[in-house]
Coordinates of C-alpha atoms in Angstrom, one line a residue:
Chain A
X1 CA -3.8 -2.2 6.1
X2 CA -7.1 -0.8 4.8
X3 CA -5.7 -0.6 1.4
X4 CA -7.5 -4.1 0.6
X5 CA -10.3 -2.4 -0.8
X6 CA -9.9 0.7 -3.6
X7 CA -12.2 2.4 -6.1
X8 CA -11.0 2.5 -9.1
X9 CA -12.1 4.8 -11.8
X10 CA -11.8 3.1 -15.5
X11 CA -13.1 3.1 -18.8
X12 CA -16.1 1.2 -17.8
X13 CA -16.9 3.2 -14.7
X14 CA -16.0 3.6 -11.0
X15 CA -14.8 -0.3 -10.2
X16 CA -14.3 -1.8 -6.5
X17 CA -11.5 -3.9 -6.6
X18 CA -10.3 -6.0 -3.4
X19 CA -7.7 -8.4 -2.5
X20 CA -8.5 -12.0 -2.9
X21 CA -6.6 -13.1 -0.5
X22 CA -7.8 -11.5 2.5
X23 CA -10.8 -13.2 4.0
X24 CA -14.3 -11.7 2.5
X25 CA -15.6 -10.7 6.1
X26 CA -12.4 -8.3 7.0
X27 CA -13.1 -6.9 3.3
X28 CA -16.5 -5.6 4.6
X29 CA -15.3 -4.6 7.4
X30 CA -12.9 -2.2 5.8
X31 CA -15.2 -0.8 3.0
X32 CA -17.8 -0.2 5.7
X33 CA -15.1 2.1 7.3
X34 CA -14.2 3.5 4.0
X35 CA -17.5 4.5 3.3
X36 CA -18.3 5.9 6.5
X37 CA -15.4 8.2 6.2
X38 CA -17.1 10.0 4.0
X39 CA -13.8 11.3 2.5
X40 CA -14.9 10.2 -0.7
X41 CA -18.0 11.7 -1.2
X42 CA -19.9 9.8 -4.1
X43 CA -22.9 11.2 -5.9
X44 CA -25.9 9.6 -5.1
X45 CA -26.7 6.5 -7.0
X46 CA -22.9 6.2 -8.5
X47 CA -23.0 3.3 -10.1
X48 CA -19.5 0.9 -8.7
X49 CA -19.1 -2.2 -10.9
X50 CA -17.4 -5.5 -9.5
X51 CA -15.8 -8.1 -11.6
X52 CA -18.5 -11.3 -11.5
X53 CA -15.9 -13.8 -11.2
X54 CA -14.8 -12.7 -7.9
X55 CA -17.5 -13.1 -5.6
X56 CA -19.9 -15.7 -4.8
X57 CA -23.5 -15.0 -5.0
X58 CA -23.7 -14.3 -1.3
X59 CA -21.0 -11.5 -1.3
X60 CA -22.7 -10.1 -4.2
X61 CA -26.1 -9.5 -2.1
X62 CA -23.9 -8.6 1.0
X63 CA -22.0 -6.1 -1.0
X64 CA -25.0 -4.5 -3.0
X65 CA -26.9 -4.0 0.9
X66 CA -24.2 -2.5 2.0
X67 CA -24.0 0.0 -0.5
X68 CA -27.4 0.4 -0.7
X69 CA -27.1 1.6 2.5
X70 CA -24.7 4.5 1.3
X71 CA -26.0 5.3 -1.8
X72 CA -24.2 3.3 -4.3
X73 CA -25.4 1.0 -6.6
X74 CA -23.6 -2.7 -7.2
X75 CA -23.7 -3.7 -10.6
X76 CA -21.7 -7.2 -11.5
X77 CA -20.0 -7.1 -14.6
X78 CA -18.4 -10.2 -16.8
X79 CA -14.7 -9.2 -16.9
X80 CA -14.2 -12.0 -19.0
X81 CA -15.5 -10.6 -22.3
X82 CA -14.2 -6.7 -22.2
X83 CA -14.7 -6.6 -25.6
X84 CA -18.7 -6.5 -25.5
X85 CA -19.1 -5.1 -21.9
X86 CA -17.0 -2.1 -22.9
X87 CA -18.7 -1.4 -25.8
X88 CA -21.5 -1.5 -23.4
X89 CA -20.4 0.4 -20.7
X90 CA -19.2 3.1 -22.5
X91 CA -22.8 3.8 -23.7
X92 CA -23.7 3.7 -20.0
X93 CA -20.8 6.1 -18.9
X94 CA -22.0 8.6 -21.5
X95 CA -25.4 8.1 -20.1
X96 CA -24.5 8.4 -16.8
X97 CA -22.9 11.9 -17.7
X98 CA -25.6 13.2 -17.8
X99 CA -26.7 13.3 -14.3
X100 CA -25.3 16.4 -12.3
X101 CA -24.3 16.5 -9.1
X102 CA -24.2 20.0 -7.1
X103 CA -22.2 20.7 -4.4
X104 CA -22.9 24.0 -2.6
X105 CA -20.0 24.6 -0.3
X106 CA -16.1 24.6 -0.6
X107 CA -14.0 21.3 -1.4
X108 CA -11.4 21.8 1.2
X109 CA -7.4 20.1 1.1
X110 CA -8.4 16.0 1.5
X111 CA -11.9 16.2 0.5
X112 CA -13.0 14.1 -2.8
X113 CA -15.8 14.4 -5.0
X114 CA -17.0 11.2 -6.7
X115 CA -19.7 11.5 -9.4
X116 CA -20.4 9.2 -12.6
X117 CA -22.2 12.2 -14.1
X118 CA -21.3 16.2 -14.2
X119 CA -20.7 18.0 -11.0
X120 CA -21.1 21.6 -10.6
X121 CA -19.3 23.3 -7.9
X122 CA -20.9 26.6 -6.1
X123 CA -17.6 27.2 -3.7
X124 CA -13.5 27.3 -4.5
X125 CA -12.1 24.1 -5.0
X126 CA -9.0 24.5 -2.6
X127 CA -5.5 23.4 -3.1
X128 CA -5.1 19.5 -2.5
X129 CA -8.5 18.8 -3.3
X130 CA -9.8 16.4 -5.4
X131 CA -12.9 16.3 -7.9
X132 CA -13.2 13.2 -10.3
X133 CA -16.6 13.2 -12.4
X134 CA -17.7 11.0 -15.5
X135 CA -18.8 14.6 -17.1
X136 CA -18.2 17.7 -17.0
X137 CA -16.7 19.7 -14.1
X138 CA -18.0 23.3 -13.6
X139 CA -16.6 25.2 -11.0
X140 CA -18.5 28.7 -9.8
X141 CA -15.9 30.1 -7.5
X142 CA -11.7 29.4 -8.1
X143 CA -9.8 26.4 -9.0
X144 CA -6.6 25.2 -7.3
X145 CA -7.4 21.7 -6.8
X146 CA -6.8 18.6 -8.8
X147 CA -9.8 18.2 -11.6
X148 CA -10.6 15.1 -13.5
X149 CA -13.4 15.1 -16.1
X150 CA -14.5 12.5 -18.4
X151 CA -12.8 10.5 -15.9
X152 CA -14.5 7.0 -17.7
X153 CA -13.0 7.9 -21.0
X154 CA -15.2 10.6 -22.2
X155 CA -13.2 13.1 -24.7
X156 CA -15.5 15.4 -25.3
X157 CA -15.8 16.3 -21.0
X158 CA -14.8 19.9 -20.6
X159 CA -13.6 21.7 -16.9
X160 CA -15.0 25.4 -16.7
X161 CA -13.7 27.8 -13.8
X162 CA -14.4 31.6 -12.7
X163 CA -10.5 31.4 -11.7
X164 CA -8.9 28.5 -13.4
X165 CA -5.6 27.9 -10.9
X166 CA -5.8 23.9 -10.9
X167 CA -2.7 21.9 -10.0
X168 CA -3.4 19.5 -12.2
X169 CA -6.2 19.1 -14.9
X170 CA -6.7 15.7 -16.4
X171 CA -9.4 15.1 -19.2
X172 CA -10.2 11.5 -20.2
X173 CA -6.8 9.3 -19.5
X174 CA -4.8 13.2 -20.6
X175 CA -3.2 15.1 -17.8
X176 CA -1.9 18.3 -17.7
X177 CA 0.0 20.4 -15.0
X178 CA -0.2 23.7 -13.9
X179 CA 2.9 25.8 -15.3
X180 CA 5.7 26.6 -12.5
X181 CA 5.0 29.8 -13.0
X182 CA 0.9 30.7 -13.2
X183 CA -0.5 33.7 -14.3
X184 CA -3.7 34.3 -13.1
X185 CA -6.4 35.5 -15.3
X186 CA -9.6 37.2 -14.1
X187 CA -11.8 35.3 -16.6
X188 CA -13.7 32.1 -16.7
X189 CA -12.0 29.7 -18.4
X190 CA -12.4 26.4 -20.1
X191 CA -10.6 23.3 -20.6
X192 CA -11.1 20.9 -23.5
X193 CA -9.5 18.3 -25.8
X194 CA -8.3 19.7 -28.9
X195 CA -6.4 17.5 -31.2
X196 CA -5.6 15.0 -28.8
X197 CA -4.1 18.2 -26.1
X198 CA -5.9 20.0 -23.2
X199 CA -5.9 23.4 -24.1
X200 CA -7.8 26.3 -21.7
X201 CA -9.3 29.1 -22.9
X202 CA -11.3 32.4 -22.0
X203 CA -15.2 31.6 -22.3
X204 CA -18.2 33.8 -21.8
X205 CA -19.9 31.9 -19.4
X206 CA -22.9 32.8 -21.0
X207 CA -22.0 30.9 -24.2
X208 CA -21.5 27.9 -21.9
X209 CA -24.6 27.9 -20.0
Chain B
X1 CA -24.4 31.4 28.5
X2 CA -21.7 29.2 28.5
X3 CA -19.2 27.4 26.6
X4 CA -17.3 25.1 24.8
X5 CA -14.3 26.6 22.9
X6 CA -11.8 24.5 21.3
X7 CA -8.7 25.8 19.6
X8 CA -6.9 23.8 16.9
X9 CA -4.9 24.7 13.8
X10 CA -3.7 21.6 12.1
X11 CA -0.1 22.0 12.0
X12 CA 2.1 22.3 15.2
X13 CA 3.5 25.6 16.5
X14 CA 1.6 28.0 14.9
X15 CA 0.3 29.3 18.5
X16 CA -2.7 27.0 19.8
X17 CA -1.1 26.9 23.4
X18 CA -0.3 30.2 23.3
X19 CA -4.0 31.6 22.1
X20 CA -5.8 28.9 24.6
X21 CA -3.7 30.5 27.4
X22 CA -4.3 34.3 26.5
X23 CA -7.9 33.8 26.1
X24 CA -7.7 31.8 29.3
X25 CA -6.6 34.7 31.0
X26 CA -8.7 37.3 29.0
X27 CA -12.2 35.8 30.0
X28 CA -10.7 35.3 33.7
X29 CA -9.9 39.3 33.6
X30 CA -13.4 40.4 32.4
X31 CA -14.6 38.1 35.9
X32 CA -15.9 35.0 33.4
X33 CA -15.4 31.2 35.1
X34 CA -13.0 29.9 33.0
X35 CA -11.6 26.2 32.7
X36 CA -8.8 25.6 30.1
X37 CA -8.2 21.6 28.7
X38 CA -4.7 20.7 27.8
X39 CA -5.7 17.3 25.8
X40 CA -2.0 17.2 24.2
X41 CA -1.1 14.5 26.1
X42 CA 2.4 13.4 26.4
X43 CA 3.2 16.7 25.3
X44 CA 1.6 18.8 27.7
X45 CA 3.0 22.5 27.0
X46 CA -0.2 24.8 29.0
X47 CA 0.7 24.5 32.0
X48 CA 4.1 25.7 31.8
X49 CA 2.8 29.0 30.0
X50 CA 0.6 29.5 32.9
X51 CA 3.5 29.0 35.3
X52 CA 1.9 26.4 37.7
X53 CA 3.6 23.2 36.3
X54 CA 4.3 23.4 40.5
X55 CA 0.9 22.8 41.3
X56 CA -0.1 19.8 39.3
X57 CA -1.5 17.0 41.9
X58 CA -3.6 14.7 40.0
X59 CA -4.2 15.3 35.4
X60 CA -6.7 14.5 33.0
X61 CA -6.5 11.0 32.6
X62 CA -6.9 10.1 36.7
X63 CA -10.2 12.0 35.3
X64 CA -11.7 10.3 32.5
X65 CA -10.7 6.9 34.4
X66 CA -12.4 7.9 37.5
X67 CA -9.4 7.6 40.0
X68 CA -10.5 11.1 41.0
X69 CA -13.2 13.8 40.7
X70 CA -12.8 16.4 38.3
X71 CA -12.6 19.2 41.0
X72 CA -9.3 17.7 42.9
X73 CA -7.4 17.8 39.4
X74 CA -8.0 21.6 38.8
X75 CA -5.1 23.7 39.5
X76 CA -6.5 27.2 40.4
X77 CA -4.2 30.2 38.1
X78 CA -1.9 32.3 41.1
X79 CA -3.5 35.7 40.0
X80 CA -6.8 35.5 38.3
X81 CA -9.2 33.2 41.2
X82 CA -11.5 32.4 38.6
X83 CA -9.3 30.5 36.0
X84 CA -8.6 27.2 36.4
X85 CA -6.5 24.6 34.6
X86 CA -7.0 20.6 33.9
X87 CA -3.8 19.8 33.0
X88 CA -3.2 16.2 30.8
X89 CA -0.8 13.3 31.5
X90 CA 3.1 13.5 30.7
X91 CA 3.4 10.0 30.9
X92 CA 0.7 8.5 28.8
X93 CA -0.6 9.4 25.1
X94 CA -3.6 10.1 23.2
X95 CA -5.2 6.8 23.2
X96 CA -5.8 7.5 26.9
X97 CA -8.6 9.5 25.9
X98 CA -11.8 8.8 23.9
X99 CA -14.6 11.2 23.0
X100 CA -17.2 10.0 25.3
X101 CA -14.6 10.7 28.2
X102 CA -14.5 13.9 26.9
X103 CA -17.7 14.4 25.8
X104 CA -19.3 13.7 29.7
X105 CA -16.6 15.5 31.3
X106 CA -17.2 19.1 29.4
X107 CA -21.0 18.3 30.1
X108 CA -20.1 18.3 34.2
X109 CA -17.4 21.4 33.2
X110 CA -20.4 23.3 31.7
X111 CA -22.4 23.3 35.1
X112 CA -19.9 25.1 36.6
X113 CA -17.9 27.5 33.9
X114 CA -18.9 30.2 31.9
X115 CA -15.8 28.9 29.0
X116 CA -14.3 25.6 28.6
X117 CA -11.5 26.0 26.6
X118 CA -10.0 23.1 25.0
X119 CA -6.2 23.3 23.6
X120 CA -6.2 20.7 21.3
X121 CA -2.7 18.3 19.8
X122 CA -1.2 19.0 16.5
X123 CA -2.3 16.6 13.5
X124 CA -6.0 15.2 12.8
X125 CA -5.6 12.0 14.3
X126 CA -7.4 10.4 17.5
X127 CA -6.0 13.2 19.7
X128 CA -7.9 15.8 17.2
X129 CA -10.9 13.7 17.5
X130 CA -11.3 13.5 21.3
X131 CA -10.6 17.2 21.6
X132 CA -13.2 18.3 19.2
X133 CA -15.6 16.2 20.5
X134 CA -17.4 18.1 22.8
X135 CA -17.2 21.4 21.3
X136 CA -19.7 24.1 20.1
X137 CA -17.2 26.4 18.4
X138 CA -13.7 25.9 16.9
X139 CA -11.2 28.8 17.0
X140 CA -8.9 27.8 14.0
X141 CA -5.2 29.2 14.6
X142 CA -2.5 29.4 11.4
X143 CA -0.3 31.5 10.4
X144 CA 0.7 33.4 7.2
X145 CA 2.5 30.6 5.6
X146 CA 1.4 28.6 2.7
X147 CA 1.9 25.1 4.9
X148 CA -0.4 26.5 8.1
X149 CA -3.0 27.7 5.6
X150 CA -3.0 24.5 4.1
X151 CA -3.6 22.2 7.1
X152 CA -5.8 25.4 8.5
X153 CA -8.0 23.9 5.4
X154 CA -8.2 20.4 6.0
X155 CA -8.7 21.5 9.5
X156 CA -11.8 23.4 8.8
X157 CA -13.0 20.3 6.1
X158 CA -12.9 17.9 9.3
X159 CA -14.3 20.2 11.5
X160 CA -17.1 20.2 9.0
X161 CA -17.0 16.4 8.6
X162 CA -17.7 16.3 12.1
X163 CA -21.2 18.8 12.1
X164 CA -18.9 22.0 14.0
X165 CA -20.3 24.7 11.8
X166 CA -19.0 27.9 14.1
X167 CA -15.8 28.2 13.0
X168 CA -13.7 31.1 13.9
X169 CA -10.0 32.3 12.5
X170 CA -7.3 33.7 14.0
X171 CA -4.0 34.6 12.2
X172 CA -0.8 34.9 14.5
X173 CA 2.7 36.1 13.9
X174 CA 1.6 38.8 11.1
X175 CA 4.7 40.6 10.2
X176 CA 3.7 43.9 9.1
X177 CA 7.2 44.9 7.3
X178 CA 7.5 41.7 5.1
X179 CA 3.4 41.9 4.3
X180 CA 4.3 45.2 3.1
X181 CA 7.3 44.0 0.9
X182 CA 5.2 41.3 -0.6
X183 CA 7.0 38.1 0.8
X184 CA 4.1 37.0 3.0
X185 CA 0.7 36.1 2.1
X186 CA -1.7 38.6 3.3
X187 CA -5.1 38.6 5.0
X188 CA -7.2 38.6 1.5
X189 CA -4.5 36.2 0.4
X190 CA -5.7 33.6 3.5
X191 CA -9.4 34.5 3.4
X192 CA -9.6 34.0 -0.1
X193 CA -8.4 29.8 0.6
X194 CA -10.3 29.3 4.0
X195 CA -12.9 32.0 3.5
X196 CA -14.4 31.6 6.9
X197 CA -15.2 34.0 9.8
X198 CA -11.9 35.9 10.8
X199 CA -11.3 37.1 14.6
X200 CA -7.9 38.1 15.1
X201 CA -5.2 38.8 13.6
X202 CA -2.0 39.2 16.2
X203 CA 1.3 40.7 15.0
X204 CA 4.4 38.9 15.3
X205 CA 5.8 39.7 18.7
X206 CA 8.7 39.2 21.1
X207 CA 7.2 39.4 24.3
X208 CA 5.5 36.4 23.5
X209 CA 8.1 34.4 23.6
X210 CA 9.8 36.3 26.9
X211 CA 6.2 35.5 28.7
X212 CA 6.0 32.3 27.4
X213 CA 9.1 31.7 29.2
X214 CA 8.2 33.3 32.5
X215 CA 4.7 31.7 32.5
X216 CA 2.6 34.9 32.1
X217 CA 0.4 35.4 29.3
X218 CA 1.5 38.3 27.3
X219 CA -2.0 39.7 27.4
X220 CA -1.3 40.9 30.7
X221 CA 1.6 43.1 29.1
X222 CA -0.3 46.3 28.7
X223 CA 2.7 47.5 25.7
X224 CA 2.7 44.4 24.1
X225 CA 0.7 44.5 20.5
X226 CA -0.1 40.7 20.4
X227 CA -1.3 41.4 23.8
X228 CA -4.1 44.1 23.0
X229 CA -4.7 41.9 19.6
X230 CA -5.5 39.2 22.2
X231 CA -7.6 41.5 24.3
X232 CA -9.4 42.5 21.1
X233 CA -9.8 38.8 20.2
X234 CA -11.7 38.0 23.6
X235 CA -14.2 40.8 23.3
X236 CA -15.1 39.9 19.8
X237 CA -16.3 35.9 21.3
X238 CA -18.1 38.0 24.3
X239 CA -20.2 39.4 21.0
X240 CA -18.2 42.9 21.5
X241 CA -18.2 44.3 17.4
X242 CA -14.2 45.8 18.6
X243 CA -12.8 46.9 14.7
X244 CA -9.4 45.4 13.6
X245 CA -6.3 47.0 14.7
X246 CA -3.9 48.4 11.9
X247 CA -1.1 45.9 11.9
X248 CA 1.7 48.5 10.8
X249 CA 5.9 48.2 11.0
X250 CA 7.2 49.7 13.7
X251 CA 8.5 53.1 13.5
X252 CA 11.8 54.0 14.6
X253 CA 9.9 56.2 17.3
X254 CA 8.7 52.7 18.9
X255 CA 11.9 50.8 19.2
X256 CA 13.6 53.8 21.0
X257 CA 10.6 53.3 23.3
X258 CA 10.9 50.0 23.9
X259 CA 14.4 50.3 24.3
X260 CA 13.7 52.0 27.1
X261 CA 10.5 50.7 28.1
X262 CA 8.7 53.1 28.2

């Protein structure tokens, strides 16, 4: 039932998409409750875009107070000419990736972290966890979680870990899985987009700070 | 100073009734007022380990809707006078419940009891929620199994969601001899995922399960090693610094005793 609302990360940035159908008020309702979870932790100041032809100009201002009260910032965006506002947006995203956020504790199984910009982890990242950042992802402690980076398209978005263990790493719309068998190494490691693959390999850290 | 202990785990049968029963009886033993909470409602499992399903007059739900006052409901423990159990509601579920019930009631149980402990249901739903409520420190049960430690973790990030920051560990049913072959995940295995404050660690045990059945808490088995881990575990949350017990395979020298029972 509260699967009306999702956030949706794309090449243009986090995006709130909603079903029409259900009546605007009961929409609120359950992105107030989503929100409040706090399951999905979002940077502060993430930026969630909302296709303009959806919503009146009453929603809009409802919608943008609401997430003012969280955090968030409501931008409306003209779905109806990708051609220039992705152009646009992707400057933005790469803008955006430059903010950092920092997270000083452990993500723990069924915790997200939401950020348009880098985030930079002082804890583990434990196993059913979840980290999706614009940016980079650095991660000061072990790895066994699922790690997006780049998440809005950025290729060039790298994953560093003390113990890299993830389940799954994804890099830009690229995805790679842990082998069946891991081996662990006692290194830092790094993950990046080389010729169109993830690859991982031993850094100094450093050469990367 | 008193209070609030509730004792969760995530996943189901990994020992929460079992530990909220042993450390029932512990504090009772060392002369603390103790008051233990079965909020698994519908499932209700802590007063049989206590042996006085007999006994059960009015439960926790008559409670929270006011039929009764909290002191008619308690069901006074046959040996130990000063532990006392409010036992839930077959009949009904968890929605009975809600955390402000909970909430007001421990604050009347804290007037009168040195430890409320709460045994809280399986999973992270409402049930979770209303049992948590009211506490000031979570005693976090799993086992060495990858699916235990897993919950054990989402338990601990919802503990944390909900501002309980003194979270405790306790790792049951250790089996020393596979540990020592490799086929279970050890304690630096588990800390290293949940890397929070351990308190016990209790060796996989028989007499559990024969007490269990006979309604006495195997910490009042003076041969019984998950009964001296639980002892152990009881001092340590009186503030007692009691070192770790050697969890070891038994010898062939301790079955022959046992045998026997010696």
């Amino acid at each position: 039932m509260s699967e009306d609302v999702v956030f949706k990360g794309s090449r243009s940035g986090l995006q709130l998409i909603f079903d029409e159908t259900v009546d605007f008020t009961s929409i609120l309702k359950q992105l107030k409750t989503k929100l409040e979870s706090a399951i999905d932790f979002f940077g502060k100041g993430t930026i969630v875009n909302v296709a303009i032809d959806k919503i009146t100009k009453e929603q809009e201002t409802e919608l943008s107070i609401l997430f003012q009260r969280y955090g968030l910032t409501l931008k409306a965006i003209d779905t109806s000419l990708p051609k220039v506002s992705e152009l646009k947006s992707e400057e933005a995203a790469v803008e955006a990736s430059k903010e950092i956020t920092i997270i000083e504790r452990t993500v723990r199984g069924g915790q997200e972290i939401i950020s348009n910009g880098s985030v930079v982890i002082l804890g583990n990242v434990n196993p059913g966890a979840k980290i999706i950042a614009g940016g980079n992802i650095d991660i000061k402690g072990t790895c066994r979680g699922l790690v997006h980076a780049g998440a809005f398209g950025d290729l060039t978005a790298t994953i560093t870990a003390d113990k890299m263990l993830a389940m799954q790493i994804r890099i830009a719309d690229l995805i790679a899985r842990a082998p069946d068998n891991l081996e662990t190494v006692d290194t830092t490691e790094c993950a990046r987009i080389k010729n169109g693959n993830i690859v991982i390999e031993t850094v100094n850290r450093q050469e990367v700070c | 100073m008193s209070e609030i202990i509730v004792v969760t785990s995530g996943k189901g049968g990994v020992g929460k009734t079992t530990t909220t029963a042993n450390l029932g009886v512990g504090f009772a033993a060392r002369g603390k007022k103790v008051v233990l909470i079965d909020t698994d409602t519908g499932l209700r499992n802590l007063d049989l380990l206590l042996g006085l399903e007999n006994r059960i007059m009015y439960d926790l739900i008559d409670v929270t809707e006011g039929r009764v006052p909290y002191k008619k409901a308690l069901v006074r423990h046959k040996r130990h006078e000063s532990l006392y159990l409010l036992p839930t509601s077959q009949t009904k579920d968890k929605s009975a419940v809600n955390s402000q019930q909970m909430n007001s009631l421990c604050n009347e149980l804290i007037k009168d009891f040195d430890y409320v402990i709460i045994d809280c249901p399986a999973g992270i739903e409402q049930g979770f929620q209303t049992a948590i409520s009211a506490a000031d420190t979570a005693v976090v049960v799993t086992i060495p199994e990858i699916s235990a430690v897993r919950d054990a973790d989402k338990i601990i990030g919802e503990l944390g969601r909900a501002e309980k920051d003194n979270i405790k560990l306790i790792v049951n049913r250790i089996r020393p001899d596979m540990v020592k072959k490799g086929d279970m995940l050890t304690m630096d295995d588990i800390d290293e995922i949940l890397s929070i404050d351990c308190i016990g660690q209790i060796p996989d045990d028989e007499l559990v399960v024969t007490s269990t059945n006979r309604g006495e808490p195997v910490i009042t088995n003076p041969v019984s090693s998950a009964g001296k881990a639980y002892k152990n575990i009881v001092g340590r949350l009186c503030g007692e610094n009691i070192p770790f017990m050697e969890i070891v395979p038994e010898g062939f020298f301790a079955k022959v005793k046992k045998i026997f029972k010696m």
